[in-house]
Short mmCIF file of C-alpha atoms in Angstrom, two decimals:
data_model
loop_
_atom_site.label_atom_id
_atom_site.label_comp_id
_atom_site.label_asym_id
_atom_site.label_seq_id
_atom_site.Cartn_x
_atom_site.Cartn_y
_atom_site.Cartn_z
CA VAL C 1 161.71 23.08 75.20
CA TRP C 2 164.86 24.87 76.26
CA LEU C 3 167.99 22.75 76.67
CA ALA C 4 171.28 23.68 78.29
CA PRO C 5 174.50 22.93 76.39
CA THR C 6 175.41 20.22 78.91
CA THR C 7 173.79 18.47 81.83
CA GLY C 8 175.21 18.41 85.34
CA SER C 9 176.70 15.03 84.47
CA GLY C 10 178.54 16.55 81.51
CA VAL C 11 176.36 14.96 78.82
CA PRO C 12 176.78 17.30 75.83
CA LEU C 13 173.12 17.85 74.92
CA GLU C 14 173.96 20.77 72.66
CA ARG C 15 176.40 18.66 70.62
CA ILE C 16 173.93 15.79 70.33
CA ILE C 17 171.08 18.07 69.24
CA LEU C 18 173.29 20.02 66.81
CA ARG C 19 174.45 16.77 65.22
CA HIS C 20 170.85 15.64 64.87
CA LEU C 21 169.86 19.02 63.40
CA GLY C 22 172.77 18.78 60.95
CA LEU C 23 171.56 15.38 59.80
CA ARG C 24 168.00 16.73 59.50
CA THR C 25 169.22 19.75 57.50
CA ALA C 26 171.27 17.50 55.20
CA ALA C 27 168.08 15.51 54.61
CA GLY C 28 166.32 18.71 53.49
CA ALA C 29 164.60 19.78 56.70
CA GLY C 30 163.92 23.48 57.17
CA PRO C 31 164.26 25.54 60.34
CA MET C 32 160.60 25.02 61.30
CA SER C 33 160.57 21.28 60.55
CA PRO C 34 159.80 18.81 63.34
CA LEU C 35 162.86 17.64 65.26
CA PHE C 36 161.84 13.98 65.35
CA VAL C 37 160.19 12.59 62.21
CA ARG C 38 159.23 9.25 60.76
CA ARG C 39 162.05 7.77 58.71
CA GLY C 40 161.85 8.89 55.09
CA SER C 41 159.22 11.57 55.70
CA GLU C 42 158.69 14.98 57.21
CA THR C 43 155.82 13.79 59.39
CA ALA C 44 156.49 14.41 63.07
CA LEU C 45 156.61 11.40 65.33
CA SER C 46 153.53 11.05 67.47
CA LYS C 47 153.90 10.81 71.23
CA GLU C 48 153.28 7.05 70.96
CA ASP C 49 155.89 6.63 68.20
CA PHE C 50 158.42 8.64 70.18
CA GLY C 51 157.72 6.45 73.21
CA ARG C 52 158.33 3.34 71.11
CA LYS C 53 161.61 4.81 69.88
CA ILE C 54 162.71 5.44 73.46
CA LYS C 55 161.80 1.84 74.39
CA GLY C 56 163.81 0.61 71.38
CA LEU C 57 166.84 2.64 72.42
CA LEU C 58 166.60 1.26 75.95
CA ALA C 59 166.34 -2.28 74.55
CA THR C 60 169.54 -1.68 72.58
CA VAL C 61 171.28 -0.33 75.68
CA SER C 62 170.06 -3.36 77.61
CA ILE C 63 171.58 -5.71 75.03
CA ASP C 64 174.84 -3.76 74.74
CA PHE C 65 175.22 -3.37 78.52
CA PRO C 66 173.62 -6.41 80.17
CA ALA C 67 175.26 -5.60 83.52
CA LEU C 68 172.83 -2.67 83.85
CA ASP C 69 170.03 -5.22 84.26
CA LEU C 70 167.38 -2.76 83.01
CA GLU C 71 163.74 -3.61 83.63
CA LEU C 72 162.43 -2.27 80.33
CA ASP C 73 158.77 -2.50 81.28
CA VAL C 74 159.17 0.16 83.99
CA TYR C 75 160.59 2.84 81.65
CA GLY C 76 158.61 5.07 79.34
CA MET C 77 157.93 8.68 78.44
CA HIS C 78 157.13 9.58 82.03
CA SER C 79 160.58 8.32 83.01
CA LEU C 80 162.01 11.26 81.05
CA ARG C 81 159.59 13.65 82.73
CA ARG C 82 160.31 12.31 86.22
CA GLY C 83 164.06 12.16 85.59
CA GLY C 84 164.15 15.69 84.24
CA ALA C 85 162.19 17.06 87.18
CA THR C 86 164.39 15.18 89.65
CA ALA C 87 167.59 16.36 87.94
CA ALA C 88 166.35 19.95 88.00
CA GLN C 89 165.50 19.70 91.69
CA GLU C 90 168.93 18.18 92.44
CA ALA C 91 170.52 21.09 90.56
CA GLY C 92 168.78 23.54 92.89
CA ILE C 93 166.13 24.70 90.43
CA SER C 94 163.07 26.10 92.17
CA ARG C 95 159.77 24.22 92.16
CA ASP C 96 158.16 27.16 90.32
CA MET C 97 160.76 27.01 87.55
CA ILE C 98 160.39 23.23 87.27
CA MET C 99 156.63 23.67 87.01
CA SER C 100 157.05 26.29 84.30
CA HIS C 101 159.57 24.29 82.30
CA GLY C 102 157.51 21.08 82.54
CA ARG C 103 154.23 22.92 81.91
CA TRP C 104 152.68 21.74 85.20
CA ARG C 105 149.79 23.86 86.41
CA SER C 106 148.99 22.00 89.63
CA ASP C 107 150.54 20.27 92.58
CA ALA C 108 150.83 17.15 90.39
CA VAL C 109 154.46 18.19 89.92
CA ASP C 110 155.11 16.99 93.48
CA ALA C 111 154.58 13.39 92.40
CA TYR C 112 157.53 13.82 90.02
CA LEU C 113 159.90 15.53 92.44
CA GLN C 114 161.83 12.85 94.24
CA SER C 115 165.30 12.89 95.64
CA SER C 116 167.79 10.97 93.57
CA LEU C 117 169.19 7.68 94.83
CA ASP C 118 172.55 9.41 95.45
CA SER C 119 170.86 12.03 97.64
CA ARG C 120 168.94 9.41 99.58
CA LEU C 121 172.11 7.36 100.12
CA GLY C 122 173.88 10.54 101.20
CA VAL C 123 171.49 10.79 104.13
CA THR C 124 172.59 7.34 105.27
CA ARG C 125 176.27 8.24 104.81
CA ARG C 126 175.86 11.36 106.96
CA MET C 127 174.16 9.45 109.83
#
């Protein structure tokens, strides 16, 4: 998966990934090692394990920032897929490029392409 150095919101993805890679390298990982592994091993996290990790991170965020009032049961791996597709669309990326990047081969991508809340509210502001 190709990542840009930063997102449109300024989140420094490159810095975050490079820090993680530095920690992995310090732990003895090679250049072809999995990016996300089980603690204390070189075994790649399964999709299910990665999903549980994401849920755990969201639970921590929910505790640290209760004002966000996150409904943890509605977030999962597909939230990342939907959010990424939506962010790409909002950034003006073509549907074909989104399909290619997300490895969609059918019109199923359309179920993931939704206007962001800000865009939808912008319609109301312009009325």
